[in-house]
Tab-separated table of C-alpha atoms in Angstrom:
chain	number	residue	atom	x	y	z
A	1418	MET	CA	33.715	-17.100	-8.201
A	1419	ASP	CA	34.294	-14.054	-10.400
A	1420	ALA	CA	36.514	-11.290	-9.038
A	1421	ALA	CA	34.934	-7.909	-8.314
A	1422	SER	CA	35.172	-5.481	-11.212
A	1423	PRO	CA	37.620	-2.593	-10.706
A	1424	PRO	CA	36.820	1.009	-11.623
A	1425	VAL	CA	37.183	1.927	-15.304
A	1426	ALA	CA	39.441	4.730	-16.530
A	1427	LEU	CA	39.388	5.815	-20.171
A	1428	ALA	CA	42.402	7.219	-22.040
A	1429	ILE	CA	41.612	9.323	-25.120
A	1430	ALA	CA	44.980	9.758	-26.771
A	1431	GLY	CA	47.488	8.682	-29.377
A	1432	THR	CA	49.582	5.555	-29.604
A	1433	ASP	CA	53.369	5.341	-29.296
A	1434	SER	CA	54.829	2.596	-31.475
A	1435	GLY	CA	57.885	2.520	-29.206
A	1436	GLY	CA	55.700	1.843	-26.187
A	1437	GLY	CA	57.118	4.629	-24.035
A	1438	ALA	CA	54.342	7.221	-23.949
A	1439	GLY	CA	50.771	7.745	-25.122
A	1440	ILE	CA	48.081	5.161	-24.569
A	1441	THR	CA	50.632	2.467	-23.719
A	1442	ALA	CA	51.887	4.517	-20.771
A	1443	ASP	CA	48.314	5.425	-19.820
A	1444	VAL	CA	47.173	1.810	-19.548
A	1445	ARG	CA	50.319	0.786	-17.659
A	1446	ALA	CA	49.672	3.497	-15.091
A	1447	PHE	CA	45.981	2.609	-14.841
A	1448	THR	CA	46.855	-1.022	-14.137
A	1449	ALA	CA	49.569	-0.214	-11.617
A	1450	CYS	CA	47.154	2.100	-9.787
A	1451	GLY	CA	44.366	-0.464	-9.575
A	1452	VAL	CA	41.888	0.394	-12.324
A	1453	HIS	CA	40.835	-1.140	-15.629
A	1454	GLY	CA	42.116	0.819	-18.629
A	1455	ALA	CA	39.901	1.434	-21.651
A	1456	VAL	CA	41.050	3.420	-24.679
A	1457	ALA	CA	39.788	5.709	-27.417
A	1458	VAL	CA	42.602	6.015	-29.953
A	1459	ALA	CA	42.813	9.517	-31.419
A	1460	ALA	CA	46.016	9.172	-33.454
A	1461	VAL	CA	48.635	6.616	-34.410
A	1462	THR	CA	52.206	7.887	-34.173
A	1463	VAL	CA	55.340	6.566	-35.818
A	1464	GLN	CA	57.945	6.929	-33.092
A	1465	ASN	CA	60.676	5.335	-31.040
A	1466	SER	CA	63.084	6.441	-28.322
A	1467	VAL	CA	64.706	8.967	-30.670
A	1468	GLY	CA	61.616	10.841	-31.818
A	1469	VAL	CA	58.384	11.034	-33.805
A	1470	SER	CA	58.706	10.672	-37.565
A	1471	GLY	CA	55.007	10.918	-38.390
A	1472	PHE	CA	51.439	10.359	-37.254
A	1473	HIS	CA	48.024	9.531	-38.640
A	1474	ALA	CA	44.941	11.121	-37.097
A	1475	ILE	CA	41.935	8.854	-36.571
A	1476	PRO	CA	38.657	10.104	-38.117
A	1477	PRO	CA	36.928	12.301	-35.519
A	1478	ASP	CA	33.653	10.340	-35.585
A	1479	VAL	CA	35.566	7.124	-34.852
A	1480	VAL	CA	37.254	8.755	-31.852
A	1481	ALA	CA	33.908	9.947	-30.503
A	1482	ASP	CA	32.241	6.588	-31.109
A	1483	GLN	CA	34.940	4.820	-29.091
A	1484	ILE	CA	34.088	7.047	-26.114
A	1485	ARG	CA	30.352	6.481	-26.486
A	1486	THR	CA	30.748	2.727	-26.900
A	1487	VAL	CA	32.821	2.290	-23.738
A	1488	ALA	CA	30.526	4.540	-21.713
A	1489	GLY	CA	27.398	2.789	-22.939
A	1490	ASP	CA	28.587	-0.695	-22.000
A	1491	MET	CA	30.972	-0.744	-19.037
A	1492	GLY	CA	30.692	2.831	-17.846
A	1493	ILE	CA	33.525	5.279	-17.174
A	1494	ASP	CA	34.642	6.258	-13.656
A	1495	ALA	CA	37.219	8.822	-14.876
A	1496	ALA	CA	38.777	9.800	-18.194
A	1497	LYS	CA	41.831	11.626	-19.456
A	1498	THR	CA	43.002	13.035	-22.751
A	1499	GLY	CA	46.457	13.076	-24.293
A	1500	MET	CA	47.387	13.687	-27.918
A	1501	LEU	CA	44.274	14.801	-29.828
A	1502	ALA	CA	46.029	16.019	-32.994
A	1503	SER	CA	43.434	18.348	-34.572
A	1504	THR	CA	40.601	20.802	-34.054
A	1505	GLU	CA	38.149	18.314	-35.545
A	1506	ILE	CA	39.144	15.563	-33.108
A	1507	ILE	CA	39.011	17.931	-30.131
A	1508	ARG	CA	35.495	19.017	-31.069
A	1509	ALA	CA	34.400	15.403	-31.527
A	1510	VAL	CA	35.794	14.574	-28.076
A	1511	VAL	CA	34.014	17.582	-26.576
A	1512	ALA	CA	30.683	16.477	-28.087
A	1513	ALA	CA	31.071	12.897	-26.852
A	1514	ALA	CA	32.279	14.078	-23.454
A	1515	ASP	CA	29.166	16.204	-23.028
A	1516	GLU	CA	26.966	13.254	-23.971
A	1517	VAL	CA	28.495	10.831	-21.447
A	1518	GLY	CA	29.075	13.318	-18.642
A	1519	LEU	CA	32.838	13.743	-18.686
A	1520	GLY	CA	33.675	16.800	-16.597
A	1521	THR	CA	30.242	16.869	-14.954
A	1522	ARG	CA	29.272	13.455	-13.559
A	1523	VAL	CA	32.625	11.856	-14.383
A	1524	PRO	CA	36.065	13.305	-13.481
A	1525	PHE	CA	37.864	14.447	-16.625
A	1526	VAL	CA	41.619	15.102	-16.737
A	1527	VAL	CA	42.920	17.094	-19.715
A	1528	ASP	CA	46.623	16.627	-20.432
A	1529	PRO	CA	47.116	19.260	-23.158
A	1530	VAL	CA	49.731	17.430	-25.229
A	1531	ALA	CA	51.116	19.756	-27.903
A	1532	ALA	CA	54.520	18.222	-28.667
A	1533	SER	CA	56.613	15.168	-27.920
A	1534	MET	CA	59.460	15.306	-25.402
A	1535	HIS	CA	61.756	15.681	-28.433
A	1536	GLY	CA	59.901	18.803	-29.584
A	1537	HIS	CA	58.028	17.204	-32.480
A	1538	PRO	CA	54.550	18.776	-32.865
A	1539	LEU	CA	51.608	16.528	-31.983
A	1540	LEU	CA	48.881	19.161	-32.298
A	1541	ALA	CA	47.926	21.134	-35.387
A	1542	ASP	CA	48.707	24.853	-35.117
A	1543	ASP	CA	45.048	25.834	-35.420
A	1544	ALA	CA	43.988	23.371	-32.697
A	1545	LEU	CA	45.620	25.047	-29.710
A	1546	GLY	CA	42.885	27.655	-29.423
A	1547	THR	CA	40.199	24.987	-29.653
A	1548	LEU	CA	41.864	23.007	-26.901
A	1549	ARG	CA	42.123	26.119	-24.733
A	1550	ASP	CA	38.631	27.492	-25.395
A	1551	GLU	CA	36.490	24.350	-25.782
A	1552	LEU	CA	38.185	21.419	-24.019
A	1553	ILE	CA	39.888	22.937	-20.976
A	1554	PRO	CA	36.631	24.521	-19.690
A	1555	ARG	CA	35.242	20.969	-19.371
A	1556	ALA	CA	38.233	19.675	-17.408
A	1557	THR	CA	38.070	18.605	-13.806
A	1558	LEU	CA	41.846	19.017	-13.904
A	1559	VAL	CA	44.288	20.279	-16.532
A	1560	THR	CA	47.895	19.025	-16.285
A	1561	PRO	CA	50.283	21.013	-18.515
A	1562	ASN	CA	54.056	20.883	-18.464
A	1563	LEU	CA	55.918	24.185	-18.567
A	1564	ASP	CA	56.157	24.298	-22.370
A	1565	GLU	CA	52.396	23.766	-22.608
A	1566	VAL	CA	51.803	26.436	-19.957
A	1567	ARG	CA	53.715	28.904	-22.128
A	1568	LEU	CA	51.601	28.040	-25.160
A	1569	LEU	CA	48.272	28.124	-23.324
A	1570	VAL	CA	48.546	31.183	-21.067
A	1571	GLY	CA	51.819	32.888	-22.046
A	1572	VAL	CA	53.584	32.457	-18.695
A	1573	ASP	CA	57.257	31.477	-18.617
A	1574	VAL	CA	57.413	29.646	-15.281
A	1575	THR	CA	60.733	29.900	-13.446
A	1576	ASP	CA	59.629	29.505	-9.824
A	1577	THR	CA	56.662	28.701	-7.592
A	1578	ASP	CA	55.190	32.187	-7.946
A	1579	GLY	CA	55.188	31.768	-11.718
A	1580	ALA	CA	53.558	28.342	-11.398
A	1581	ARG	CA	50.901	29.859	-9.150
A	1582	GLU	CA	50.151	32.611	-11.669
A	1583	ALA	CA	49.972	30.097	-14.506
A	1584	ALA	CA	47.625	27.861	-12.518
A	1585	ARG	CA	45.398	30.849	-11.758
A	1586	LEU	CA	45.155	31.697	-15.452
A	1587	LEU	CA	44.420	28.070	-16.386
A	1588	VAL	CA	41.622	27.908	-13.833
A	1589	GLY	CA	40.436	31.207	-15.293
A	1590	LEU	CA	39.937	29.406	-18.609
A	1591	GLY	CA	37.259	27.315	-16.912
A	1592	ALA	CA	39.119	24.269	-15.598
A	1593	GLY	CA	38.070	22.972	-12.209
A	1594	ALA	CA	41.723	22.803	-11.178
A	1595	ALA	CA	45.207	23.077	-12.672
A	1596	LEU	CA	48.311	21.044	-11.907
A	1597	VAL	CA	51.375	22.890	-13.201
A	1598	LYS	CA	54.121	20.289	-13.528
A	1599	GLY	CA	57.692	21.352	-12.788
A	1600	GLY	CA	59.568	18.490	-14.394
A	1601	HIS	CA	60.860	20.701	-17.243
A	1602	LEU	CA	62.322	23.369	-14.916
A	1603	GLU	CA	66.018	22.732	-15.484
A	1604	GLY	CA	68.494	23.419	-12.693
A	1605	SER	CA	66.081	22.919	-9.823
A	1606	PRO	CA	67.126	20.236	-7.292
A	1607	GLU	CA	63.471	19.318	-6.790
A	1608	VAL	CA	60.523	18.655	-9.057
A	1609	VAL	CA	57.726	20.830	-7.704
A	1610	ASP	CA	54.158	20.418	-8.985
A	1611	LEU	CA	51.566	22.978	-7.930
A	1612	LEU	CA	47.838	22.200	-7.738
A	1613	LEU	CA	45.353	25.068	-7.621
A	1614	THR	CA	41.590	24.512	-7.533
A	1615	ALA	CA	38.842	26.863	-8.640
A	1616	ASP	CA	37.964	27.588	-5.003
A	1617	GLY	CA	41.513	28.845	-4.374
A	1618	SER	CA	42.837	25.787	-2.543
A	1619	GLU	CA	46.550	25.245	-3.199
A	1620	HIS	CA	48.673	22.134	-2.730
A	1621	VAL	CA	52.383	21.753	-3.478
A	1622	PHE	CA	53.947	18.373	-4.255
A	1623	SER	CA	57.722	18.042	-4.397
A	1624	SER	CA	60.247	15.274	-4.869
A	1625	PRO	CA	64.025	15.171	-5.445
A	1626	ARG	CA	64.986	15.515	-9.104
A	1627	ARG	CA	66.351	12.301	-10.582
A	1628	GLU	CA	69.301	12.813	-12.901
A	1629	THR	CA	68.303	10.619	-15.824
A	1630	LYS	CA	67.472	11.118	-19.476
A	1631	HIS	CA	65.099	8.160	-19.313
A	1632	SER	CA	61.835	9.966	-18.636
A	1633	HIS	CA	59.833	9.193	-21.766
A	1634	GLY	CA	56.116	9.027	-20.996
A	1635	GLY	CA	56.470	10.749	-17.635
A	1636	GLY	CA	53.795	13.379	-18.221
A	1637	ASP	CA	51.313	10.883	-19.628
A	1638	SER	CA	51.959	8.516	-16.729
A	1639	LEU	CA	51.458	11.186	-14.065
A	1640	ALA	CA	48.159	12.352	-15.554
A	1641	SER	CA	46.997	8.753	-15.900
A	1642	ALA	CA	47.853	7.868	-12.309
A	1643	VAL	CA	45.894	10.913	-11.134
A	1644	THR	CA	42.988	9.785	-13.317
A	1645	ALA	CA	43.170	6.335	-11.749
A	1646	GLY	CA	42.935	7.888	-8.305
A	1647	LEU	CA	39.865	9.856	-9.336
A	1648	ALA	CA	38.321	6.701	-10.815
A	1649	ARG	CA	38.816	5.060	-7.420
A	1650	GLY	CA	36.851	7.857	-5.760
A	1651	MET	CA	39.747	9.791	-4.240
A	1652	ALA	CA	39.501	13.491	-3.572
A	1653	LEU	CA	41.511	15.496	-6.092
A	1654	PRO	CA	44.487	16.336	-3.818
A	1655	ASP	CA	44.745	12.679	-2.787
A	1656	ALA	CA	44.591	11.562	-6.432
A	1657	VAL	CA	47.385	14.000	-7.302
A	1658	ALA	CA	49.424	12.676	-4.371
A	1659	LEU	CA	48.921	9.151	-5.762
A	1660	GLY	CA	50.027	10.354	-9.192
A	1661	LYS	CA	53.110	12.028	-7.744
A	1662	ALA	CA	54.062	8.894	-5.794
A	1663	TYR	CA	53.547	6.729	-8.881
A	1664	ILE	CA	55.645	8.855	-11.225
A	1665	THR	CA	58.437	9.269	-8.678
A	1666	ARG	CA	58.740	5.517	-8.405
A	1667	ALA	CA	58.369	5.065	-12.168
A	1668	VAL	CA	61.269	7.469	-12.794
A	1669	ASP	CA	63.326	5.692	-10.130
A	1670	HIS	CA	62.906	2.483	-12.145
A	1671	ALA	CA	63.216	4.010	-15.636
A	1672	TYR	CA	65.413	2.042	-17.981
A	1673	PRO	CA	67.462	2.609	-21.159
A	1674	LEU	CA	65.808	1.317	-24.306
A	1675	GLY	CA	66.885	2.196	-27.820
A	1676	ALA	CA	69.290	4.951	-28.817
A	1677	GLY	CA	67.376	7.835	-27.222
A	1678	HIS	CA	65.224	8.415	-24.157
A	1679	GLY	CA	64.052	5.282	-22.363
A	1680	PRO	CA	60.639	5.078	-20.677
A	1681	VAL	CA	59.590	5.556	-17.098
A	1682	SER	CA	58.756	2.139	-15.737
A	1683	ALA	CA	55.734	0.431	-14.234
A	1684	LEU	CA	57.600	-2.874	-13.985
A	1685	TRP	CA	58.226	-2.371	-10.263
A	1686	SER	CA	54.492	-2.928	-9.825
A	1687	VAL	CA	54.878	-6.568	-10.942
A	1688	ALA	CA	57.973	-7.254	-8.827
A	1689	ASP	CA	56.111	-9.578	-6.437
A	1690	TRP	CA	54.862	-11.662	-9.365
A	1691	GLU	CA	58.371	-11.839	-10.774
A	1692	ARG	CA	59.753	-13.158	-7.474
A	1693	GLN	CA	57.166	-15.933	-7.455
A	1694	ARG	CA	58.106	-17.303	-10.895
């Protein structure tokens, strides 16, 4: 007898040839959180644990057609974006999203990726405004790190009050909710993520900071785990709690790989299978 089909989550993002971040991390998180991962590749990067040495943007119509094709066949229960590279790709994603109901009928998480963890740009300079003005207003949830917050709304977050102000401004751009991630706040003993919804509801998620340089793909993985929760029908705060629990465990099990920053790990999720070998 065939197994029941799981919910479908779609990642619209770039690849990572080193396997640490991007669509690879997205699909790992989807699987670990109990959903089927589909992909719309927006860019192909040339990168490893040390950094990004180049990328190739996929033609915008091909990106949009990937979204339409998945939606038209298997359906989409939630979707998220990552690296979108250019204004043209963002606008193609917006058009396809409107056609298939992302952000209206289907939860839509926008992770506004502007640079790699090494500081290499992953978004054209002229695309930031398009992302802010055309994509974020369609988001069920926007999930910036602190560097992206600074670029999008001009707030330099140093504490919870700053995160709250940044979240308010992000919601003011039209997002249904904002999750301001505190992982880049150096010197804090805890990682504090603040969720603010358009109706003013606030939720704070905290966990002890892990002292490790092996955190590659952490932001992608958190956003993807939240997307998986939404695909499973969870309320937004519960989906964010799932994402926070997933990334905390993934960082706990992060491993060194290559000469630079190793990836957060989903391998703990297959531990039972490993023991049965």
